[in-house]
PDB file of C-alpha atoms in Angstrom:
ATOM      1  CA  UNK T   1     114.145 164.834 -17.747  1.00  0.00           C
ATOM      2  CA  UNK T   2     116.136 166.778 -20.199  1.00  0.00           C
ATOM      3  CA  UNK T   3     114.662 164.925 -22.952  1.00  0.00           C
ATOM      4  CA  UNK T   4     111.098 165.039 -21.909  1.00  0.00           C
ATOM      5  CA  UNK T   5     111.650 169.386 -21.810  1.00  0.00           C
ATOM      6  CA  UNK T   6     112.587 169.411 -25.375  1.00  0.00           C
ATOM      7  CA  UNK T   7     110.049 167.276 -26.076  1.00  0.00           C
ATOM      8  CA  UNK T   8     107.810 169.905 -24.629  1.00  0.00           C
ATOM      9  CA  UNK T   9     109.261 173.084 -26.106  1.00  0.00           C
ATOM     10  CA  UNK T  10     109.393 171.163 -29.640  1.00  0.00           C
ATOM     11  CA  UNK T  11     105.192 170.425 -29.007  1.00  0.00           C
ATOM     12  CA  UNK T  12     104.562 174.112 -27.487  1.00  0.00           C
ATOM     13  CA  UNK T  13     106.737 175.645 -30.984  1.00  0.00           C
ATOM     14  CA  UNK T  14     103.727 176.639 -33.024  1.00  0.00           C
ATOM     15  CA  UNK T  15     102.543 178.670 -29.903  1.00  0.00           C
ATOM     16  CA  UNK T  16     105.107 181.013 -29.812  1.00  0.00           C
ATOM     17  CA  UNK T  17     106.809 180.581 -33.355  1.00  0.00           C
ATOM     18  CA  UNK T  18     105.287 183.861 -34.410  1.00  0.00           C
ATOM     19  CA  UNK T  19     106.963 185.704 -31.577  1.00  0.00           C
ATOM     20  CA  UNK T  20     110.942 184.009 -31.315  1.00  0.00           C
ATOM     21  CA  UNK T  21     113.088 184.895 -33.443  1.00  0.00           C
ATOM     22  CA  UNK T  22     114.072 182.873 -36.375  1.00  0.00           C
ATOM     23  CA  UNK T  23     117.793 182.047 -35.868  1.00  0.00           C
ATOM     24  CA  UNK T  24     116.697 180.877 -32.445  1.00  0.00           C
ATOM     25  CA  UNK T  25     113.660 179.157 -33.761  1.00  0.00           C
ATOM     26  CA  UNK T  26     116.019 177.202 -35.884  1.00  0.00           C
ATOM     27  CA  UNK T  27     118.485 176.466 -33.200  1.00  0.00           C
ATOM     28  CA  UNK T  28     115.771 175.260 -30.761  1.00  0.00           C
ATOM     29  CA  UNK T  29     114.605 172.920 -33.853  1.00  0.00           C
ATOM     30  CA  UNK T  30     118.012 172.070 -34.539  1.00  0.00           C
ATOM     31  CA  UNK T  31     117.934 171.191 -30.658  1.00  0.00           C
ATOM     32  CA  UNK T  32     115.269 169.185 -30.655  1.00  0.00           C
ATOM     33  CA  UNK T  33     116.064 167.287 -33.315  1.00  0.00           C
ATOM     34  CA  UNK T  34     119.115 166.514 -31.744  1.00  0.00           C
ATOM     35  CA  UNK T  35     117.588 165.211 -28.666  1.00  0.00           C
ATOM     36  CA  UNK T  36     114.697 163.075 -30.437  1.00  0.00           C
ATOM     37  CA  UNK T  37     117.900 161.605 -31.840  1.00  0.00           C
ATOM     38  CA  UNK T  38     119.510 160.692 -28.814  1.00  0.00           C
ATOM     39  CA  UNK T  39     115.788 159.481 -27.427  1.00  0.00           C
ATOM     40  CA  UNK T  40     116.054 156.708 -30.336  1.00  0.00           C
ATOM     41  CA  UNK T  41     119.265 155.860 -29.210  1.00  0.00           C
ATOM     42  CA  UNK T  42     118.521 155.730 -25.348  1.00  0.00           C
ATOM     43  CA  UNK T  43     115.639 153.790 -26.241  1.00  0.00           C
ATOM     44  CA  UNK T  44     117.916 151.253 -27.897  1.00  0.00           C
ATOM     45  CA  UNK T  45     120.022 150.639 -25.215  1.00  0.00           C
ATOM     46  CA  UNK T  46     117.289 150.602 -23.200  1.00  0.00           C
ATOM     47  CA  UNK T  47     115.611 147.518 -24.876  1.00  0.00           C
ATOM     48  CA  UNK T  48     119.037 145.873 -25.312  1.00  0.00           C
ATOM     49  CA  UNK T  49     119.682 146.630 -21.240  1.00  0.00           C
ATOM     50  CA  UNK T  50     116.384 144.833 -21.092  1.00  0.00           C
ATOM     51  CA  UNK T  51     117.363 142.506 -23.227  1.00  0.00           C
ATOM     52  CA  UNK T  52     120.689 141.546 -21.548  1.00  0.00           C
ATOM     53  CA  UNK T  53     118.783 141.984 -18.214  1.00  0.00           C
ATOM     54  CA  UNK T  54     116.583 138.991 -18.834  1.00  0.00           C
ATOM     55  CA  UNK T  55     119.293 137.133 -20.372  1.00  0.00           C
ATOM     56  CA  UNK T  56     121.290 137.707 -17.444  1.00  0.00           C
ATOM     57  CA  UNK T  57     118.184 136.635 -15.014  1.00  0.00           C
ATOM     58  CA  UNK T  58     117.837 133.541 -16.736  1.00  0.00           C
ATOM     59  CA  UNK T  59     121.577 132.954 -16.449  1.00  0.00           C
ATOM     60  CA  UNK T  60     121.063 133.700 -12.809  1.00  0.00           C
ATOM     61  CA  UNK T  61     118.155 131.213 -12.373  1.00  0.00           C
ATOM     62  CA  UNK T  62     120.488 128.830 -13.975  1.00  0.00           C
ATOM     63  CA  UNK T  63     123.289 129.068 -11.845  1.00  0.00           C
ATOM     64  CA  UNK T  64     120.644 129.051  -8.919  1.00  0.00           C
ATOM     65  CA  UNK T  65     119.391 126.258  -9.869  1.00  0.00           C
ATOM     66  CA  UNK T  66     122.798 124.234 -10.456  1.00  0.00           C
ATOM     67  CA  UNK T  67     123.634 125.583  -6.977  1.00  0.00           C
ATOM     68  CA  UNK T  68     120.631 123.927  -5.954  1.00  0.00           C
ATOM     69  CA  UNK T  69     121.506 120.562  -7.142  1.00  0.00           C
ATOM     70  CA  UNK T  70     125.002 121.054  -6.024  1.00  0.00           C
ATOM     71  CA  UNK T  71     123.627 121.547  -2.536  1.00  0.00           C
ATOM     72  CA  UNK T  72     121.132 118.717  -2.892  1.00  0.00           C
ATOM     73  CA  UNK T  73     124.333 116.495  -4.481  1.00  0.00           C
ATOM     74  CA  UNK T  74     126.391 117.355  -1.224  1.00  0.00           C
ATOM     75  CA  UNK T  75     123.305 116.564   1.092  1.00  0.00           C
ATOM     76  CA  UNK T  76     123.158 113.291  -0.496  1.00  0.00           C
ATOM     77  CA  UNK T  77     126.699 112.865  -0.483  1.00  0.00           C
ATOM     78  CA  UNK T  78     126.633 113.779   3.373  1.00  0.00           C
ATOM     79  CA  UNK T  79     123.981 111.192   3.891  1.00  0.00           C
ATOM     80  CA  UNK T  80     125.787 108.765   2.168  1.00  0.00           C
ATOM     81  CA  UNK T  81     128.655 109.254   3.727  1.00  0.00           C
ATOM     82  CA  UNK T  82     127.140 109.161   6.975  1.00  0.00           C
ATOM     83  CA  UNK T  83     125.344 105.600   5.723  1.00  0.00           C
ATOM     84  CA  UNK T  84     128.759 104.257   4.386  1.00  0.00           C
ATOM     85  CA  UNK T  85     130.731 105.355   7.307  1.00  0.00           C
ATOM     86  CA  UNK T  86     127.582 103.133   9.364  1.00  0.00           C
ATOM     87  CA  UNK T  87     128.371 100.311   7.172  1.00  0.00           C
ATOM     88  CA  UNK T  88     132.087 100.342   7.504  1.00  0.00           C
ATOM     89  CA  UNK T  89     131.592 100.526  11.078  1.00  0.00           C
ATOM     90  CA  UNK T  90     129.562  97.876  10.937  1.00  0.00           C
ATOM     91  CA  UNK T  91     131.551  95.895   8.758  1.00  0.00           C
ATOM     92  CA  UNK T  92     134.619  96.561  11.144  1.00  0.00           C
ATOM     93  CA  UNK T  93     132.814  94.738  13.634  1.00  0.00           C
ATOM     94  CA  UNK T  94     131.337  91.678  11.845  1.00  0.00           C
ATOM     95  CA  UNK T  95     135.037  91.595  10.668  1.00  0.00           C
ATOM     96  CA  UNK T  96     136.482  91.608  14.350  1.00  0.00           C
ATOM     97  CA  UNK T  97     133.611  89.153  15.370  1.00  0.00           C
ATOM     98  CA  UNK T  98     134.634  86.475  12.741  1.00  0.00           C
ATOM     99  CA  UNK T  99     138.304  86.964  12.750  1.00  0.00           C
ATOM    100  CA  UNK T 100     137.611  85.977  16.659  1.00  0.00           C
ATOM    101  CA  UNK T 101     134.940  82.902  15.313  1.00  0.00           C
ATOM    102  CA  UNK T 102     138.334  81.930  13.587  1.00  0.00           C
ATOM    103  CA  UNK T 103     140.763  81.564  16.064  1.00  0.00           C
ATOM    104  CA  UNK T 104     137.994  79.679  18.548  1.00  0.00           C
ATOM    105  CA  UNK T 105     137.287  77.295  15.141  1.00  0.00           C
ATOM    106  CA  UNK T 106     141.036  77.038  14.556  1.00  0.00           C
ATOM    107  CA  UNK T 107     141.682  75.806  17.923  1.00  0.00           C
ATOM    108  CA  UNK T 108     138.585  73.863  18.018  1.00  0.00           C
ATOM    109  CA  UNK T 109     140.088  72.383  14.789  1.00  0.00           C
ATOM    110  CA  UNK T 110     143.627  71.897  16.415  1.00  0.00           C
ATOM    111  CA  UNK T 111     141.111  69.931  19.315  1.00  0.00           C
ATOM    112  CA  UNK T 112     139.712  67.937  16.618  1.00  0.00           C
ATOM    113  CA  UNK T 113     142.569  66.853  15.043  1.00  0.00           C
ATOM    114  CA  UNK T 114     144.422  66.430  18.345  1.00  0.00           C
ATOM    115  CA  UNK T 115     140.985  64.227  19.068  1.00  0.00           C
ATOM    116  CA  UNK T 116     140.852  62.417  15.825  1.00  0.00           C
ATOM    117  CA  UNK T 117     144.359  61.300  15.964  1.00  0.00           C
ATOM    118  CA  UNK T 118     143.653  60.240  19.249  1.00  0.00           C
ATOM    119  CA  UNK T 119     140.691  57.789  18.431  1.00  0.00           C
ATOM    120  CA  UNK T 120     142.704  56.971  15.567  1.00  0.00           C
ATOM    121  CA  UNK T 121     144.984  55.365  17.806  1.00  0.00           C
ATOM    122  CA  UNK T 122     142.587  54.018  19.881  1.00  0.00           C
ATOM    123  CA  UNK T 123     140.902  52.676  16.904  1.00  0.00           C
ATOM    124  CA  UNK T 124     143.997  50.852  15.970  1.00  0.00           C
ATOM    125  CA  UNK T 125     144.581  49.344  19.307  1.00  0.00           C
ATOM    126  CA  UNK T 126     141.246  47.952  19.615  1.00  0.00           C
ATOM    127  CA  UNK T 127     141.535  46.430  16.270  1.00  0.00           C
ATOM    128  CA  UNK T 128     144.096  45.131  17.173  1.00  0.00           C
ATOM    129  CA  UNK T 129     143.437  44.232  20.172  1.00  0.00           C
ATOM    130  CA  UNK T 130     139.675  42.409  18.952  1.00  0.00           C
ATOM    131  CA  UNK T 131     142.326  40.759  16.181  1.00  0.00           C
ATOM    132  CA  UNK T 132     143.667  39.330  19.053  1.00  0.00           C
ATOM    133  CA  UNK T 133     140.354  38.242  20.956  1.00  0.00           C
ATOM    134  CA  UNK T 134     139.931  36.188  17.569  1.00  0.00           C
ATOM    135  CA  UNK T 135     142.694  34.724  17.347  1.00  0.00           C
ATOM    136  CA  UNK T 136     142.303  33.407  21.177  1.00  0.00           C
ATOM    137  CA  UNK T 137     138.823  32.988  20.195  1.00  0.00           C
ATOM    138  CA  UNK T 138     139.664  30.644  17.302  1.00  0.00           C
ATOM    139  CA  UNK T 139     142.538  29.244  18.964  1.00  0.00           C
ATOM    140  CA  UNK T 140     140.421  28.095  22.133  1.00  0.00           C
ATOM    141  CA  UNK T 141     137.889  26.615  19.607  1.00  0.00           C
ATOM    142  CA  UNK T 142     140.383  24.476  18.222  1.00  0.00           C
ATOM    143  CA  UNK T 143     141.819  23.207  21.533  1.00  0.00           C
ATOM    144  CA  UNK T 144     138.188  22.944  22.684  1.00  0.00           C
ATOM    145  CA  UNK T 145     137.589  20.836  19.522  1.00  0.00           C
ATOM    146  CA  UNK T 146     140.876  18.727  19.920  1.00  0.00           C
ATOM    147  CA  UNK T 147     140.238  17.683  23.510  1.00  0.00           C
ATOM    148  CA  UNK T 148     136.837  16.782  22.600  1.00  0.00           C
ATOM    149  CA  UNK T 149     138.320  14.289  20.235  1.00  0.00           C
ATOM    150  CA  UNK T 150     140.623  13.232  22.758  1.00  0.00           C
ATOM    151  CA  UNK T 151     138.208  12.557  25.315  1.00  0.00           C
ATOM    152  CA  UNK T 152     136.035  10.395  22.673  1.00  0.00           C
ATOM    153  CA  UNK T 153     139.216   8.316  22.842  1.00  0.00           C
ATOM    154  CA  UNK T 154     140.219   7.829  26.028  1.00  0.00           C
ATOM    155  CA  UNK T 155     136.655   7.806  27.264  1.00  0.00           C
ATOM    156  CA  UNK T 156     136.556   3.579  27.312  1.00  0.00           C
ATOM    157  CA  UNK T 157     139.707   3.911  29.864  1.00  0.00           C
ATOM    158  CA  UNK T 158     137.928   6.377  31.383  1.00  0.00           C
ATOM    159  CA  UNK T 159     135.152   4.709  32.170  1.00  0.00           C
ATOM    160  CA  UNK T 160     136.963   1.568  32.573  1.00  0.00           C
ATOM    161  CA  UNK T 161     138.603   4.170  36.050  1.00  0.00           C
ATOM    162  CA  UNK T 162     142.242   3.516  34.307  1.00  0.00           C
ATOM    163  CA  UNK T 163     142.358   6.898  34.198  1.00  0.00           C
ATOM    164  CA  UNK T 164     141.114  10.666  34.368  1.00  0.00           C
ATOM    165  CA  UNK T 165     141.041  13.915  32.314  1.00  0.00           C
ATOM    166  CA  UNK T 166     140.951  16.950  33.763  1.00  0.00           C
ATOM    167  CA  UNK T 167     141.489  20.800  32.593  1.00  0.00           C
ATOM    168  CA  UNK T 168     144.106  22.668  34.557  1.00  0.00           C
ATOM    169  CA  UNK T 169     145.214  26.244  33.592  1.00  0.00           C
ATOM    170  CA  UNK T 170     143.517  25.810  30.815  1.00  0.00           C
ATOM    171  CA  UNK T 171     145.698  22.469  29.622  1.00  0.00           C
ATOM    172  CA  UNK T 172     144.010  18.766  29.208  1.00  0.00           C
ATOM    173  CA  UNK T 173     146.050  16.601  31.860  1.00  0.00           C
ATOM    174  CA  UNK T 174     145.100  12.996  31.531  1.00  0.00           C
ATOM    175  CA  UNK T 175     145.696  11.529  35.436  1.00  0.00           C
ATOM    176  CA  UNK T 176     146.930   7.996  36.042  1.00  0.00           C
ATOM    177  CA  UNK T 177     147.094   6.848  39.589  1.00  0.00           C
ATOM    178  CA  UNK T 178     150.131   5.777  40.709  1.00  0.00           C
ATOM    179  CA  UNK T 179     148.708   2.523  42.690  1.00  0.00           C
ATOM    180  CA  UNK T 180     147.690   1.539  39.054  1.00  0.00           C
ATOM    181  CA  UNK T 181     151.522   2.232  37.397  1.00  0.00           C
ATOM    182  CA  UNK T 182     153.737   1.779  40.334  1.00  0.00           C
ATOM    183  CA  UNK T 183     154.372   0.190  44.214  1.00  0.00           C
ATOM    184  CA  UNK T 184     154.923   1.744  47.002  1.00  0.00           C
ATOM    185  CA  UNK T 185     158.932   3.586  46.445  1.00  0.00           C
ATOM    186  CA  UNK T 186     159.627   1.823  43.678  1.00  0.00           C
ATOM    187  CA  UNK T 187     159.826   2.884  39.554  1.00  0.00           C
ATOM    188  CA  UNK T 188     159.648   0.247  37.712  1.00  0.00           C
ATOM    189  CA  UNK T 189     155.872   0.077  35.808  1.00  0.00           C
ATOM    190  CA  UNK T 190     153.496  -2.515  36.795  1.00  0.00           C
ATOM    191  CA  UNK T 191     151.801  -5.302  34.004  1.00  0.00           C
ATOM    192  CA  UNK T 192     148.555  -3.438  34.704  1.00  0.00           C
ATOM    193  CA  UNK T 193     150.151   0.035  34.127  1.00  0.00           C
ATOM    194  CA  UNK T 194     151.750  -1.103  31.007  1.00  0.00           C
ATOM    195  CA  UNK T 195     148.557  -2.325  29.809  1.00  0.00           C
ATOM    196  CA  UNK T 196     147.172   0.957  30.575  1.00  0.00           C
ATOM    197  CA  UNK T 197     149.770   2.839  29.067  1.00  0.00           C
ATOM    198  CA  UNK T 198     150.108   0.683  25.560  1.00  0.00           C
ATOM    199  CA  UNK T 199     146.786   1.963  25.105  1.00  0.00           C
ATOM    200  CA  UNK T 200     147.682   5.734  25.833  1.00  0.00           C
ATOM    201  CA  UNK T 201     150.578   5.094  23.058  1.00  0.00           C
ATOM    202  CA  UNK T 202     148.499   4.464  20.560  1.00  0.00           C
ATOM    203  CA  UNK T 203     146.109   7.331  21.157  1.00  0.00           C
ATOM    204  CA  UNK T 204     149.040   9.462  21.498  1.00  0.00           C
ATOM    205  CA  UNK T 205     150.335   8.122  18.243  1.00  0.00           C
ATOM    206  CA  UNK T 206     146.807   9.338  16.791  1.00  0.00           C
ATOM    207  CA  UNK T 207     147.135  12.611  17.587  1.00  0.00           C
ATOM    208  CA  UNK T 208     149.148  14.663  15.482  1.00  0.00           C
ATOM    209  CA  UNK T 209     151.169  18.141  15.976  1.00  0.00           C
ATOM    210  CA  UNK T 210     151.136  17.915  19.443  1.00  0.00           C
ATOM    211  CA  UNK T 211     153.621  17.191  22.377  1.00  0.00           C
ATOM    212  CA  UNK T 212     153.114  15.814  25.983  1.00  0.00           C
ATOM    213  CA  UNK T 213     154.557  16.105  29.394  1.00  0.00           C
ATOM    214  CA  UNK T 214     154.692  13.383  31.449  1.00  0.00           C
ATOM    215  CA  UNK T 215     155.073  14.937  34.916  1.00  0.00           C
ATOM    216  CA  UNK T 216     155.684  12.712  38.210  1.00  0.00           C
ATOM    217  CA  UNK T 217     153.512  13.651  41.410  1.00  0.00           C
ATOM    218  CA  UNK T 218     153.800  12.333  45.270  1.00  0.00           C
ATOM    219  CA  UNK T 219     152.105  13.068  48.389  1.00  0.00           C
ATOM    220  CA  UNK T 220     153.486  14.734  51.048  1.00  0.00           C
ATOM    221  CA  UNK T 221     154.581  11.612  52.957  1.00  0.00           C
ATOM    222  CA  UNK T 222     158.681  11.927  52.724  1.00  0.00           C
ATOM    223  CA  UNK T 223     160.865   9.093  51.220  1.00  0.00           C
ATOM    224  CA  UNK T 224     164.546   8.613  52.374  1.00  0.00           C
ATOM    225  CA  UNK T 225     166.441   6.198  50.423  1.00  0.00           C
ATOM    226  CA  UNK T 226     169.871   5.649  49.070  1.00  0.00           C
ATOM    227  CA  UNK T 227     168.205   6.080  45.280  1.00  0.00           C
ATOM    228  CA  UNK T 228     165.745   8.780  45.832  1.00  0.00           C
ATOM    229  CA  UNK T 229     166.763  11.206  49.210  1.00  0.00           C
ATOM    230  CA  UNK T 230     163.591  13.425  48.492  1.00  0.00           C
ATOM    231  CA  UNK T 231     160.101  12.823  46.868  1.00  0.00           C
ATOM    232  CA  UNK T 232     161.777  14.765  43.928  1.00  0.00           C
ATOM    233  CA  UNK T 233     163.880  11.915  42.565  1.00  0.00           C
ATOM    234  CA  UNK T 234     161.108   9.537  42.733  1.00  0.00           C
ATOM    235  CA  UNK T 235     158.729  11.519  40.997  1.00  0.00           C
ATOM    236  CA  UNK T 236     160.939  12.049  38.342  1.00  0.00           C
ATOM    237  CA  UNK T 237     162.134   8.808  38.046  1.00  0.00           C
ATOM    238  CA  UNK T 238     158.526   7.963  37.616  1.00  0.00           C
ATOM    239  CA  UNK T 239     158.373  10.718  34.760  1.00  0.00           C
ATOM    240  CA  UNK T 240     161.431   9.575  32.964  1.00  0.00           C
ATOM    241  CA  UNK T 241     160.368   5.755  33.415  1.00  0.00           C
ATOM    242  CA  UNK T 242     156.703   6.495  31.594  1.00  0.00           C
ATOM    243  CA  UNK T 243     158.549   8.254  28.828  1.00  0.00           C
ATOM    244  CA  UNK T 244     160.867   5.295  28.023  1.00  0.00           C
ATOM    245  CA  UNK T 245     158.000   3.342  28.136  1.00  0.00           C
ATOM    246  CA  UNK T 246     155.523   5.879  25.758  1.00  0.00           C
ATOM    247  CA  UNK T 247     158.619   5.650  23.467  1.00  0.00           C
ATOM    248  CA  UNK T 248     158.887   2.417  23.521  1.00  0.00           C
ATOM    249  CA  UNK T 249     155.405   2.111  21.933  1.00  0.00           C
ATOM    250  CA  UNK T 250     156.136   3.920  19.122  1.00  0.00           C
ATOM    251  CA  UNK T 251     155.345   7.621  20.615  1.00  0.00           C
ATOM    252  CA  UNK T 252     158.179   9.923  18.943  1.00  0.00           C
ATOM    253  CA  UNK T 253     160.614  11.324  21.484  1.00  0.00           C
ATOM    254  CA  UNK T 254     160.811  14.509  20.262  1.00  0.00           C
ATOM    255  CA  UNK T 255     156.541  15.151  21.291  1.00  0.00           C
ATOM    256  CA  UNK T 256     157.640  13.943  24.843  1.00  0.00           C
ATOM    257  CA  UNK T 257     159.252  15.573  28.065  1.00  0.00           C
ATOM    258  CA  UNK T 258     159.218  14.349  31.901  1.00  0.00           C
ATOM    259  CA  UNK T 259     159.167  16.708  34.781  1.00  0.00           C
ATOM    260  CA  UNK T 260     158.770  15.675  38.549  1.00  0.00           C
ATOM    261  CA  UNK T 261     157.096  18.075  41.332  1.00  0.00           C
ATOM    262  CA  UNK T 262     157.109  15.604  44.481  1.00  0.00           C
ATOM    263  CA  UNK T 263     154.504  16.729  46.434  1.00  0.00           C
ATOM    264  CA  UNK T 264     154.253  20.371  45.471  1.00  0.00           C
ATOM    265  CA  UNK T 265     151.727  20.142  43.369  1.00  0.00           C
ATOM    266  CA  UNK T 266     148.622  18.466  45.273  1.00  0.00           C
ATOM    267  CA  UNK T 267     145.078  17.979  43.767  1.00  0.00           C
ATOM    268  CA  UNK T 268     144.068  17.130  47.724  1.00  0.00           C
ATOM    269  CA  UNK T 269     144.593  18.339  51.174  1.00  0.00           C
ATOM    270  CA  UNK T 270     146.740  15.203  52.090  1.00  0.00           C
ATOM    271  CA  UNK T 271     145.014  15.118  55.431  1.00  0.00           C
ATOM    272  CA  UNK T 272     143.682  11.905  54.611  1.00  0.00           C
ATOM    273  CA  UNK T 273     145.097   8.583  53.051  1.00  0.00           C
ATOM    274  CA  UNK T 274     142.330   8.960  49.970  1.00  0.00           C
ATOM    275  CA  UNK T 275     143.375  12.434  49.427  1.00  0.00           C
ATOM    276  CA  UNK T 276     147.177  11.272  49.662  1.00  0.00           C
ATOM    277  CA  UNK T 277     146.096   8.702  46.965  1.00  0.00           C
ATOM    278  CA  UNK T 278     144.909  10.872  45.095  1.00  0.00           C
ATOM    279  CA  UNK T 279     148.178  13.106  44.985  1.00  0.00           C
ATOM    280  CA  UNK T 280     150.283   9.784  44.250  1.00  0.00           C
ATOM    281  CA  UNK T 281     149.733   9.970  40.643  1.00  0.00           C
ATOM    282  CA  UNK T 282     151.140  10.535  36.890  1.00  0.00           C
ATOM    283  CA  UNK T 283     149.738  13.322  34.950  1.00  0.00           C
ATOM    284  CA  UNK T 284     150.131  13.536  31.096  1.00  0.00           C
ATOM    285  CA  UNK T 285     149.728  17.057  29.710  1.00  0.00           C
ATOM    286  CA  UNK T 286     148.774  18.081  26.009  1.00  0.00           C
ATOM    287  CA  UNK T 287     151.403  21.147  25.590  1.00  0.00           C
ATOM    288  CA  UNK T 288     149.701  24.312  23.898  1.00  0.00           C
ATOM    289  CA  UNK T 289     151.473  25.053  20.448  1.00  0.00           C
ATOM    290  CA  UNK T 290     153.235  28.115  19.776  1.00  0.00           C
ATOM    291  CA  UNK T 291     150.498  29.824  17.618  1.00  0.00           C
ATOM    292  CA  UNK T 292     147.772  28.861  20.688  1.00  0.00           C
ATOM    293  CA  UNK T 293     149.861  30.908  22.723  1.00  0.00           C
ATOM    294  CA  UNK T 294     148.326  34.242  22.226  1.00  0.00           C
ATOM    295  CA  UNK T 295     148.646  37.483  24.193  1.00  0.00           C
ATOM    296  CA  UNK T 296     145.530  38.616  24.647  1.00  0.00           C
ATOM    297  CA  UNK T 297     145.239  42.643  25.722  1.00  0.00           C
ATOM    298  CA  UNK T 298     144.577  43.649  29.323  1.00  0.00           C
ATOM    299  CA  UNK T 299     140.815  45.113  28.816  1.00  0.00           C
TER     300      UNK T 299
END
């Protein structure tokens, strides 16, 4: 305001110049001079204020704006957060879950290989044990096969009735009567039964890798005698008596043995004289060998 009233006294000066006085003419000149001065220099600062104002503004706007992006950048970062925090949750629990998967597959593994080793043994046994069933398997074949033979040789005394094959316990026992070998009590071989038995020799003979027991069999009628006290001694007698005999004919003694059973070992009720007969006899066995022998697993 005190600018704009010398600017007014300096515009109203030609007015009233007549009537001031000079020296304060001058000084109110000098004044206003002054003051126009200082209006150029206001004016200055004004347009630098102005100048510094926008500059500042913009600077504000700026900073505004970087605040902005800041708070948008921490929103974000919030979300995020938020999102990862989600995901680690998440991922906690998928981690629990499998760690637990884990220990149910270890253990089911442990089963498995508890399980495994058992069928492994299993496995083993029945191989071994169907090893087995072939080797009985083959082994029956070839006694099957061998007493076919056999019975292709005797089969003329056979059907001449000097004699009789059976299968007992598995075993081929070739039965001679003993009304054909021997009398009544007595040992010693009749001509008939060494006919019968020269012709067993040389089948015997024919037959190789094998041995035979000669086995003596009574009824159960008792004998009492100063020689033989029980049906034991005779049977065996009877045994031992075919054996000399077999050996006699060539047989080898070391494929022979002689047992006796009396009448403990019937084929017949002995309630009759035909089924006593038939108990009165001499059976010849064909003795397994050692490799037929096989133990063959309880199933």
């Amino acid at each position: 305001m005190k600018y704009l009233r010398l600017i007014t006294v300096l515009a109203a000066a030609p007015l009233f110049v007549a009537c001031v006085p000079k020296d304060r003419f001058d000084a109110a000149i000098n004044d206003a001079q002054q003051a126009h001065a200082q209006l150029g220099l206001c004016a200055g600062d004004l347009a630098k204020s102005r100048t510094d104002l926008a500059r500042l503004n913009d600077a504000l706007a700026q900073a505004q704006a970087v605040i902005d992006q800041e708070k948008k950048a921490l929103a974000d970062a919030g979300g995020n957060a938020k999102d990862l925090q989600t995901k680690l949750d998440n991922a906690i629990a998928t981690s629990a879950q499998l760690k637990k998967e884990l220990e149910r597959l270890g253990k089911n593994a442990d089963a498995l290989l508890a399980e495994k080793g058992g069928l492994a043994s299993a496995l083993s046994d029945a191989k071994a044990r169907l090893e087995e069933l072939r080797r009985a398997q083959a082994a029956a074949a070839a006694r099957a096969q061998l007493y076919k033979e056999v019975l292709a040789k005797f089969q003329k005394m056979i059907d001449a009735g000097q004699l009789r094959i059976a299968l007992r316990n598995g075993r081929m026992v070739i039965q001679l009567a003993n009304d054909v070998l021997f009398d009544s009590g007595h040992t010693e071989i009749k001509p008939a039964g060494q006919q019968a038995l020269a012709q067993v020799a040389v089948i015997f003979k024919s037959i190789g890798d094998r041995k035979f027991q000669v086995a003596g069999d009574t009824d159960n009628v008792p004998i009492h005698s100063e020689r033989f006290p029980s049906n034991w001694e005779l049977s065996t007698a009877r045994a031992v008596e075919v054996v000399r005999f077999l050996i006699a004919q060539g047989v080898r003694p070391d494929v022979l043995s002689a047992a006796g059973y009396g009448e403990f070992d019937p084929v017949a009720s002995n309630d009759d004289a035909s089924s006593r007969a038939r108990n009165r006899r001499i059976e010849i066995t064909l003795q397994p060998n050692i490799d037929e022998l096989v133990a063959v697993p309880a199933g």
